[in-house]
Short mmCIF file of N, CA and C in Angstrom, two decimals:
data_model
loop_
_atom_site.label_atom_id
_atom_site.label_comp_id
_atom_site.label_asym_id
_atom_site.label_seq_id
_atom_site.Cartn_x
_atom_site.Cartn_y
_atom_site.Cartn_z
N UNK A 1 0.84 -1.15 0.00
CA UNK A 1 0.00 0.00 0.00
C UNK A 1 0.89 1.23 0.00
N UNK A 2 0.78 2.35 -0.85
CA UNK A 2 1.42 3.37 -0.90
C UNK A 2 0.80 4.57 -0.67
N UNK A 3 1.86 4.90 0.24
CA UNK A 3 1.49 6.19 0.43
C UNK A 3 1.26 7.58 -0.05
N UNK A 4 0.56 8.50 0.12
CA UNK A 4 0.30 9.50 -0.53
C UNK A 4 1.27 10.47 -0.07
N UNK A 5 2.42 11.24 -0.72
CA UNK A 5 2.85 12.53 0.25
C UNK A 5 2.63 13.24 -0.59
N UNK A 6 2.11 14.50 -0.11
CA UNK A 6 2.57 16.18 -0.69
C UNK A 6 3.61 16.81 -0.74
N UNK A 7 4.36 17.88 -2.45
CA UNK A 7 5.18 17.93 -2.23
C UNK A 7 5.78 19.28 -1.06
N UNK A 8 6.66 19.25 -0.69
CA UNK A 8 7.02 19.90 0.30
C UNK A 8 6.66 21.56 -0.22
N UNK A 9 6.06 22.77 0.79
CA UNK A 9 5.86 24.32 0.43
C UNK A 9 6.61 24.52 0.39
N UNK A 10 6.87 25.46 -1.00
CA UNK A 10 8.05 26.36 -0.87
C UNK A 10 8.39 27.06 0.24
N UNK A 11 9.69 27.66 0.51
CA UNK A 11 9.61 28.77 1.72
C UNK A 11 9.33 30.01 1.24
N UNK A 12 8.27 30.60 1.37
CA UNK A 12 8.04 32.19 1.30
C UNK A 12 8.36 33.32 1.90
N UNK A 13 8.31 34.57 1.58
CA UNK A 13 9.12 35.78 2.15
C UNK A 13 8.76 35.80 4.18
N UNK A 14 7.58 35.62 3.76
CA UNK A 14 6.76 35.70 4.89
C UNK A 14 7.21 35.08 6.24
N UNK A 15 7.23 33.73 5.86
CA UNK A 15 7.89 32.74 6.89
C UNK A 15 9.89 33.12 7.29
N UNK A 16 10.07 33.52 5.97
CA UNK A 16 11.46 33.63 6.09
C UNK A 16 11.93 34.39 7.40
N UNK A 17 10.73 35.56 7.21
CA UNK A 17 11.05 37.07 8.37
C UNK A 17 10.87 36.32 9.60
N UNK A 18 9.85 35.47 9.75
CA UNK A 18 9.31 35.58 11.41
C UNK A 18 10.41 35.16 12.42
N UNK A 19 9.63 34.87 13.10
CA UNK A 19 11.10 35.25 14.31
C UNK A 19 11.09 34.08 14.49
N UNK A 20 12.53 33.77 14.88
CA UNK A 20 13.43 31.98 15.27
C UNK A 20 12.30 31.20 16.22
N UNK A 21 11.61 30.08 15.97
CA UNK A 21 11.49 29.76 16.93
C UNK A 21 12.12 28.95 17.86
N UNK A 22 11.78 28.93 19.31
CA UNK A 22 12.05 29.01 20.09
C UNK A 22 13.11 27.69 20.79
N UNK A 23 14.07 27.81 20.94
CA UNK A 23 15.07 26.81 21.39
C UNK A 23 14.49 25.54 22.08
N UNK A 24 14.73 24.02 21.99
CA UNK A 24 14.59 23.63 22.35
C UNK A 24 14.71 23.23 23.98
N UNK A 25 13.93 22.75 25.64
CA UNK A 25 14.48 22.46 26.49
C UNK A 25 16.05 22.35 26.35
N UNK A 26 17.02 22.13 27.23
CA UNK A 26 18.20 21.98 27.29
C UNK A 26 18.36 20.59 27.77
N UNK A 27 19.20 19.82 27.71
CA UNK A 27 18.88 18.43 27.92
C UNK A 27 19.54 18.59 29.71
N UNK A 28 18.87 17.71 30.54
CA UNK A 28 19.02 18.03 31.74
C UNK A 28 20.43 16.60 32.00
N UNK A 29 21.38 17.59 32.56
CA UNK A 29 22.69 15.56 32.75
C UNK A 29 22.16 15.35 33.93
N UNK A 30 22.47 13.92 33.99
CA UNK A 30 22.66 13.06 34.93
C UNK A 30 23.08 12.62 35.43
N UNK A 31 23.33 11.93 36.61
CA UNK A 31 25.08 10.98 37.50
C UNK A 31 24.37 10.19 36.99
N UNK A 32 25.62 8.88 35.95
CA UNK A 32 25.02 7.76 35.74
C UNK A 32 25.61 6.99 36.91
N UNK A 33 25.12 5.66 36.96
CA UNK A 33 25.15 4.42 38.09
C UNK A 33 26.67 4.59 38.65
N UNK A 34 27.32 4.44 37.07
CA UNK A 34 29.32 3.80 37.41
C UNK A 34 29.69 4.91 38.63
N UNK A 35 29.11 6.33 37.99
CA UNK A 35 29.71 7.91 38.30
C UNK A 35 28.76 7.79 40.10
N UNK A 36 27.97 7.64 40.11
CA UNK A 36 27.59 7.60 41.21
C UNK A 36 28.19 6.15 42.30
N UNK A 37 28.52 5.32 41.79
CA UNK A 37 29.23 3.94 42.42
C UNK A 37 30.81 4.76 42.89
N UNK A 38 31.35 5.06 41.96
CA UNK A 38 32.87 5.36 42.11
C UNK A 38 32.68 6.99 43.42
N UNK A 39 31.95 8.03 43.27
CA UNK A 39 31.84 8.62 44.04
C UNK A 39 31.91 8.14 45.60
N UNK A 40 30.64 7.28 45.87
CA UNK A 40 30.26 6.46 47.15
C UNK A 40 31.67 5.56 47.44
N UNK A 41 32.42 5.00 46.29
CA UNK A 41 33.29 4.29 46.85
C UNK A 41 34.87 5.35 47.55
N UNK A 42 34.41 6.45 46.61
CA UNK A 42 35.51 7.45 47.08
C UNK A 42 35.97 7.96 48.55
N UNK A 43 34.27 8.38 48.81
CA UNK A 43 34.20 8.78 49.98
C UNK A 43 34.60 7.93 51.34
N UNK A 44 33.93 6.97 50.96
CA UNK A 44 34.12 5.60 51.74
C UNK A 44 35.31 5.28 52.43
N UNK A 45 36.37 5.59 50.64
CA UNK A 45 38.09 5.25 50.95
C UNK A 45 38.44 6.34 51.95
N UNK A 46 37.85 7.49 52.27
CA UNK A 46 38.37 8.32 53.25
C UNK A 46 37.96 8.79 54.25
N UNK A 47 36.40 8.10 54.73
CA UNK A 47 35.58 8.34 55.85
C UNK A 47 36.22 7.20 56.59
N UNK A 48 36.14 5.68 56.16
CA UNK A 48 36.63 4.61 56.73
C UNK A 48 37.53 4.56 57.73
N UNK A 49 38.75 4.98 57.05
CA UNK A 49 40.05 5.01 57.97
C UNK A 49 40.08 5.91 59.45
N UNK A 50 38.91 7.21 59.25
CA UNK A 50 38.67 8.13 60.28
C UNK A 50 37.52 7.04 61.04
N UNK A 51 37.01 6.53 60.49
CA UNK A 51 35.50 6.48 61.60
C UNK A 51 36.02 4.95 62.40
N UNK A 52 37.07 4.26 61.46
CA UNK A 52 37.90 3.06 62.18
C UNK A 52 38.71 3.68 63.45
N UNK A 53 39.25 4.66 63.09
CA UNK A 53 40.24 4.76 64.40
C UNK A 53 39.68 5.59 65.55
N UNK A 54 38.14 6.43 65.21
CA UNK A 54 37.50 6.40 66.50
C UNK A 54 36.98 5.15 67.07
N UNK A 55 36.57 4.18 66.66
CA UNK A 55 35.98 3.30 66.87
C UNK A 55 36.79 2.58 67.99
N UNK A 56 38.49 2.66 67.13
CA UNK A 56 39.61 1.52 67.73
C UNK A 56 39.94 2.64 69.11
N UNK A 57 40.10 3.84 69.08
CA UNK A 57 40.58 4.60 70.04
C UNK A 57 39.58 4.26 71.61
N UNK A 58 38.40 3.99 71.00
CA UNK A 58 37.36 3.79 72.25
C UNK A 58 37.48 2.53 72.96
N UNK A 59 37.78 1.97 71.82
CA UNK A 59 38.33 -0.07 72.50
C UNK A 59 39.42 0.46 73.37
N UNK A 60 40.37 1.62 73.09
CA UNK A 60 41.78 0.97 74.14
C UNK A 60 42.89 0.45 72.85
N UNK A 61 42.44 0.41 72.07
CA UNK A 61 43.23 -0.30 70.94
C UNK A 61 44.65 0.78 69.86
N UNK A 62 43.17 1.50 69.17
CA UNK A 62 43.77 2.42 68.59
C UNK A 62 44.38 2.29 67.38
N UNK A 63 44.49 3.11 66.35
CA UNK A 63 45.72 2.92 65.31
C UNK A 63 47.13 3.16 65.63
N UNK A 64 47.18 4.09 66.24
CA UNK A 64 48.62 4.56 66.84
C UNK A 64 48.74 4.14 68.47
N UNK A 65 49.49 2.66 68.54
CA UNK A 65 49.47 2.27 69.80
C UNK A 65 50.71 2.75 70.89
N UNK A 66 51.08 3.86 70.68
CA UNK A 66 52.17 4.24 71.30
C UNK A 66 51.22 4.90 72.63
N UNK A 67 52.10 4.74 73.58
CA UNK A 67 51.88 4.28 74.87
C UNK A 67 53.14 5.56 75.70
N UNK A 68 52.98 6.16 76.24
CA UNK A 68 53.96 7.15 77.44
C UNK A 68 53.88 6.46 78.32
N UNK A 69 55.50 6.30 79.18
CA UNK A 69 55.42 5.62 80.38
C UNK A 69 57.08 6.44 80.69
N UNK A 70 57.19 6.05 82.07
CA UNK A 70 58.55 6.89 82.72
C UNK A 70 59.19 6.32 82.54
N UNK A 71 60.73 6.42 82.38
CA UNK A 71 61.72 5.85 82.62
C UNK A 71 63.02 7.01 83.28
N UNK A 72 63.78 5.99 84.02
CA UNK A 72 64.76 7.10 84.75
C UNK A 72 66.16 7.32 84.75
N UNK A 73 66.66 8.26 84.17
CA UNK A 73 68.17 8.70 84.15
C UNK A 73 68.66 8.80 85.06
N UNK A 74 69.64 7.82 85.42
CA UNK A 74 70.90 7.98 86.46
C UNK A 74 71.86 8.83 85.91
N UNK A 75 72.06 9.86 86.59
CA UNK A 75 73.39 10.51 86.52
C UNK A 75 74.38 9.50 87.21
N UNK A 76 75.51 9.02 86.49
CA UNK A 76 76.53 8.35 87.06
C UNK A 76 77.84 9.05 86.59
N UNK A 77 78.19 9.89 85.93
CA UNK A 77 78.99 11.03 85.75
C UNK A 77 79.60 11.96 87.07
N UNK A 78 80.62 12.73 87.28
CA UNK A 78 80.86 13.55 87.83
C UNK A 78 79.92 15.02 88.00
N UNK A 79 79.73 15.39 86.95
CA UNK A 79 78.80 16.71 86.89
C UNK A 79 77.36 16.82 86.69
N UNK A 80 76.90 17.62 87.18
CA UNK A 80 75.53 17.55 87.67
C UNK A 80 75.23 17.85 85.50
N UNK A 81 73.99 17.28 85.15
CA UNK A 81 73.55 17.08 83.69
C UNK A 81 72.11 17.40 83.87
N UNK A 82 71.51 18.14 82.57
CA UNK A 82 70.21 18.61 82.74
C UNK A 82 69.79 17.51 81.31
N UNK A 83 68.78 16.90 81.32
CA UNK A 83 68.20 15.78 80.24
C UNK A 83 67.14 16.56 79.73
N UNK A 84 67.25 17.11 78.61
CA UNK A 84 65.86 17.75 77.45
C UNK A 84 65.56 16.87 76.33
N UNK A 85 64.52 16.41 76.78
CA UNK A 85 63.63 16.36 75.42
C UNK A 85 64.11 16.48 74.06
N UNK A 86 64.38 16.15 72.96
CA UNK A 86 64.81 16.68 71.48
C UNK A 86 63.14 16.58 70.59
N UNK A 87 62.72 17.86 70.57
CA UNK A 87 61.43 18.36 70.33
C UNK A 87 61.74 19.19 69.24
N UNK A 88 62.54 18.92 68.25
CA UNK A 88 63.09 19.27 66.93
C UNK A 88 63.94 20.34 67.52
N UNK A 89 64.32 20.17 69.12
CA UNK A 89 65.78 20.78 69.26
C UNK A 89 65.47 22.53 70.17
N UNK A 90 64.52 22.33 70.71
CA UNK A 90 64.02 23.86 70.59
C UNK A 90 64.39 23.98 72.15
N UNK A 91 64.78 25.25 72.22
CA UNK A 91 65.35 26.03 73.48
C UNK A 91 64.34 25.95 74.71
N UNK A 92 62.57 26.01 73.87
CA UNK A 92 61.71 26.06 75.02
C UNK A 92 61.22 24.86 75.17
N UNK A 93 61.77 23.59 75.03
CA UNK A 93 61.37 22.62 75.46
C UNK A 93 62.23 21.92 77.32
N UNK A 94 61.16 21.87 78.05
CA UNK A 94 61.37 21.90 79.39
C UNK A 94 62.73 20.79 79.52
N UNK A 95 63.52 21.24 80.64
CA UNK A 95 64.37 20.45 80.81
C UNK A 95 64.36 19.78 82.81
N UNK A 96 65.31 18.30 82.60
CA UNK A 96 64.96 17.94 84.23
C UNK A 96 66.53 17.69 84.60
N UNK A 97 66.70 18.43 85.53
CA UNK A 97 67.74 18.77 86.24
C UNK A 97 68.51 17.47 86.71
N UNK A 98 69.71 16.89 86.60
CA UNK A 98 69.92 15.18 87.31
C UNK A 98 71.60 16.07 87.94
N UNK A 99 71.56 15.71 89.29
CA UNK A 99 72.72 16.06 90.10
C UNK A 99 73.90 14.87 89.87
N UNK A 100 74.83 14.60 90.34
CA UNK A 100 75.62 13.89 89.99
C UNK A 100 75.22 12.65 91.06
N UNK A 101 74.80 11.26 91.13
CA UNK A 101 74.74 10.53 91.70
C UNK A 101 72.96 10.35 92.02
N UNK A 102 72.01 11.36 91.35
CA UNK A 102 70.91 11.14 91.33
C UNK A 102 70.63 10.77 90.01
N UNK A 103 68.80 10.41 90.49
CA UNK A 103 68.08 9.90 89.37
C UNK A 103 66.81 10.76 88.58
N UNK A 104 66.34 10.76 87.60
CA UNK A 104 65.71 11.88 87.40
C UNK A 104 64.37 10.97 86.59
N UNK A 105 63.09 11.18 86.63
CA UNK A 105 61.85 10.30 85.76
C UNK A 105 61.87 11.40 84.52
N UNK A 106 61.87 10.42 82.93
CA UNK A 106 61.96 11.27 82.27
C UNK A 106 60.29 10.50 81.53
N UNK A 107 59.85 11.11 80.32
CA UNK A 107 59.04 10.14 79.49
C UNK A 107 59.19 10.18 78.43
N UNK A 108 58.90 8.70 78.31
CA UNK A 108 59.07 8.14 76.69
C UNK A 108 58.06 7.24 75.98
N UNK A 109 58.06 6.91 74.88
CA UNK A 109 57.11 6.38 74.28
C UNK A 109 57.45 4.76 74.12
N UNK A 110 56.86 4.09 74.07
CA UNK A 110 56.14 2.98 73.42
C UNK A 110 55.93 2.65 72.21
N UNK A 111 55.98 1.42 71.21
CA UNK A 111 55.39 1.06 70.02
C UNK A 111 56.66 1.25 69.51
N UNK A 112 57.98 1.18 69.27
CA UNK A 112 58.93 0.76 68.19
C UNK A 112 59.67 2.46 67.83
N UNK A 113 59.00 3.38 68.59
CA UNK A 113 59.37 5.22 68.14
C UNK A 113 60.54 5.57 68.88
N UNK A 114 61.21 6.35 68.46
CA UNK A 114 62.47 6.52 69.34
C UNK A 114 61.99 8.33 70.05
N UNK A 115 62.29 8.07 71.32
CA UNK A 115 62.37 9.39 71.85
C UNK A 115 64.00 9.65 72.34
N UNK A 116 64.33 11.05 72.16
CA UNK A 116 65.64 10.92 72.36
C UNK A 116 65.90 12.33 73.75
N UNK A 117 66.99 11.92 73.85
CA UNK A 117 67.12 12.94 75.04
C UNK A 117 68.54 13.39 75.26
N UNK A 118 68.59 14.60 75.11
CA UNK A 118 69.50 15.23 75.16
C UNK A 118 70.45 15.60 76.41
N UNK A 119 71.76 15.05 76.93
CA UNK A 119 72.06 15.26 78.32
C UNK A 119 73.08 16.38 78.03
N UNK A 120 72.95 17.62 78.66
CA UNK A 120 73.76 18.74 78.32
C UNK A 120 74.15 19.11 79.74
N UNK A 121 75.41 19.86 79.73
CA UNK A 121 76.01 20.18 81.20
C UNK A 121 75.36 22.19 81.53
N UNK A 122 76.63 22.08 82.63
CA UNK A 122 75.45 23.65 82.95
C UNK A 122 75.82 24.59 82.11
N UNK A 123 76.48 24.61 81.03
CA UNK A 123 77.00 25.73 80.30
C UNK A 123 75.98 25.19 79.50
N UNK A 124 75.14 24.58 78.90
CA UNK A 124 74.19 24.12 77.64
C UNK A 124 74.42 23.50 76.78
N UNK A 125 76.16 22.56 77.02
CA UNK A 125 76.48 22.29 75.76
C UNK A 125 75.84 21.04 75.88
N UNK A 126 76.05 20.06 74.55
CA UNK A 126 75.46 18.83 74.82
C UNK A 126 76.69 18.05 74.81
N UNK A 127 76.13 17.28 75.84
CA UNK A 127 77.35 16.21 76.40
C UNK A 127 76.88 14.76 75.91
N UNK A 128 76.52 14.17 75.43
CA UNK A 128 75.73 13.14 74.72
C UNK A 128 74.07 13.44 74.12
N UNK A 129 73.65 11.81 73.65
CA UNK A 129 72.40 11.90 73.37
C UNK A 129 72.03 10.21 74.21
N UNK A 130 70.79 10.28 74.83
CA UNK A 130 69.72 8.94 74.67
C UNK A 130 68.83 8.61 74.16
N UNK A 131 69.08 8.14 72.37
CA UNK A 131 68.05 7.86 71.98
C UNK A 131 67.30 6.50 72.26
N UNK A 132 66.65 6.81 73.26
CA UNK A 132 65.71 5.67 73.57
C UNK A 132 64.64 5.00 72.41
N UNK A 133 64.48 3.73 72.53
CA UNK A 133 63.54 2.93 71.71
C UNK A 133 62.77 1.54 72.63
N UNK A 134 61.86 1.86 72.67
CA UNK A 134 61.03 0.30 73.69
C UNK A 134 60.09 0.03 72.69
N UNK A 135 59.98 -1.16 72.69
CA UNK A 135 58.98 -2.18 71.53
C UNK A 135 57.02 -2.37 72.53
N UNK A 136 57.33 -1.55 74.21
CA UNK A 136 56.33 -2.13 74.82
C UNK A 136 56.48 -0.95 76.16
N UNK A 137 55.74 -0.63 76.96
CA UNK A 137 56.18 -0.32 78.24
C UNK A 137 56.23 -0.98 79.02
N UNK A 138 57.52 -0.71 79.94
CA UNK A 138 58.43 -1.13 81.09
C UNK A 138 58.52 -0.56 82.28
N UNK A 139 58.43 -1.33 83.31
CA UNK A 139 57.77 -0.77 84.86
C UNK A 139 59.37 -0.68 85.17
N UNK A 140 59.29 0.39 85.89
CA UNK A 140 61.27 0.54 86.05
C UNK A 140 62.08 0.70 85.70
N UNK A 141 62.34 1.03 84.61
CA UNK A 141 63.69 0.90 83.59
C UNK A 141 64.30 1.91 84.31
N UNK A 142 65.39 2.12 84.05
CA UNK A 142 66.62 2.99 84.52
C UNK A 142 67.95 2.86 83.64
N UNK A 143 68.44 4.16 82.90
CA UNK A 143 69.67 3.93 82.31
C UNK A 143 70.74 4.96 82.48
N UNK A 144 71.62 4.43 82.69
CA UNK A 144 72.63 4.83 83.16
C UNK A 144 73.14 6.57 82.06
N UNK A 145 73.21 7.61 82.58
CA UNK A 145 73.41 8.74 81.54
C UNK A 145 75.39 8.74 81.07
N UNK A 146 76.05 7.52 81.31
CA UNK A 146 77.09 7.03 81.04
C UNK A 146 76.82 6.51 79.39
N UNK A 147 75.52 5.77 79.21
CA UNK A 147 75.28 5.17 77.76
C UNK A 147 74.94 6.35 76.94
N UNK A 148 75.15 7.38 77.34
CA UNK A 148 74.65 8.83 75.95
C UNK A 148 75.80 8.82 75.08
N UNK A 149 75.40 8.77 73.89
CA UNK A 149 76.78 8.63 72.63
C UNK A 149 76.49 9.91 72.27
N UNK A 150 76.97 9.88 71.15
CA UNK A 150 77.14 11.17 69.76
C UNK A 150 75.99 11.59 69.71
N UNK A 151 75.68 12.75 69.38
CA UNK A 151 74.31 13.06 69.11
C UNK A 151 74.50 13.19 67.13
N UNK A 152 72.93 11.85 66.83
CA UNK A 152 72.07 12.08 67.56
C UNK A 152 72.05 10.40 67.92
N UNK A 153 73.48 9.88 67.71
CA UNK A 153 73.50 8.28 67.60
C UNK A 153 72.18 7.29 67.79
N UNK A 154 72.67 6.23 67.42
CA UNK A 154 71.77 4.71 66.99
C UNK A 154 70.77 4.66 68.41
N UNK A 155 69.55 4.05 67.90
CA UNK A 155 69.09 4.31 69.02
C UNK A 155 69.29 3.14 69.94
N UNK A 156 69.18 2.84 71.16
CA UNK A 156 69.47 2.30 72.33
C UNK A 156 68.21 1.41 72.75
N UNK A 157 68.21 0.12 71.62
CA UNK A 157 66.76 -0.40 72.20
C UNK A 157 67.06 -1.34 73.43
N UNK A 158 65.82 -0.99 73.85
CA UNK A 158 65.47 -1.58 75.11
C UNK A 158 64.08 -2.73 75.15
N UNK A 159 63.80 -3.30 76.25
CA UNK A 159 62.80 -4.33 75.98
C UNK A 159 61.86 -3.55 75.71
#
């Protein structure tokens, strides 16, 4: 069966003038599935790791299991030695006074980190270093401020 068409109107002056019509809607985008999957998985990769280590911090557990506990410098030297902290070395980091034949509680960390400690005499110079290292905390330790090497020497593990 065939169809009938008419042939197409010329274009006339008339039509030519009138005014453009009117633009089509704009096509509206969309997040497709993948774009919305990979987003959710994005976020995920970086909420996770935060909302894990509140979680672990509340157990007692934690991500970062380093642990502060005392340990104590014997002055066994002749001259009285002041033990600072090495806190990237800074002037206002507190220092603890050790007389010659005393003992002084200093603190250190836990988990495999080295804290180090600086034993300097009364003019400020530095007279060794203790870079301490414990794999755990230890009830008692005590080390002799005789074991301070070179600064900022190997560190000095302990149990």
């Amino acid at each position: 069966m065939a169809i009938e068409e008419e042939p197409a109107a010329p274009i006339t002056r008339e039509v030519a003038n009138d005014p453009p019509a009117p633009a089509p809607p704009a096509r509206k985008r969309h997040v497709t599935r993948g774009i919305l999957v990979l987003m959710i998985l994005t976020v995920a990769g970086i909420v996770a790791p935060f909302i894990a280590n509140i979680f672990a911090s509340h157990s007692g557990a934690g991500l970062d299991t380093t642990k502060v506990f005392p340990v104590s410098i014997d002055n066994d030297t002749a001259a009285p030695l002041d033990a600072q902290l090495c806190d990237h070395c800074l002037p206002t980091v507190p220092k603890v006074s050790i007389l010659p034949g005393a003992s002084a509680q200093v603190s250190v960390s836990a988990g495999g980190s080295v804290t180090r400690y600086y034993l300097l005499d009364r003019s400020g110079a530095t007279v060794g270093c203790l870079p301490l290292r414990f794999s755990k905390p230890v009830s008692g330790f005590t080390i002799p401020a005789s074991r301070a090497g070179r600064s900022p020497g190997d560190p000095i593990n302990a149990p």
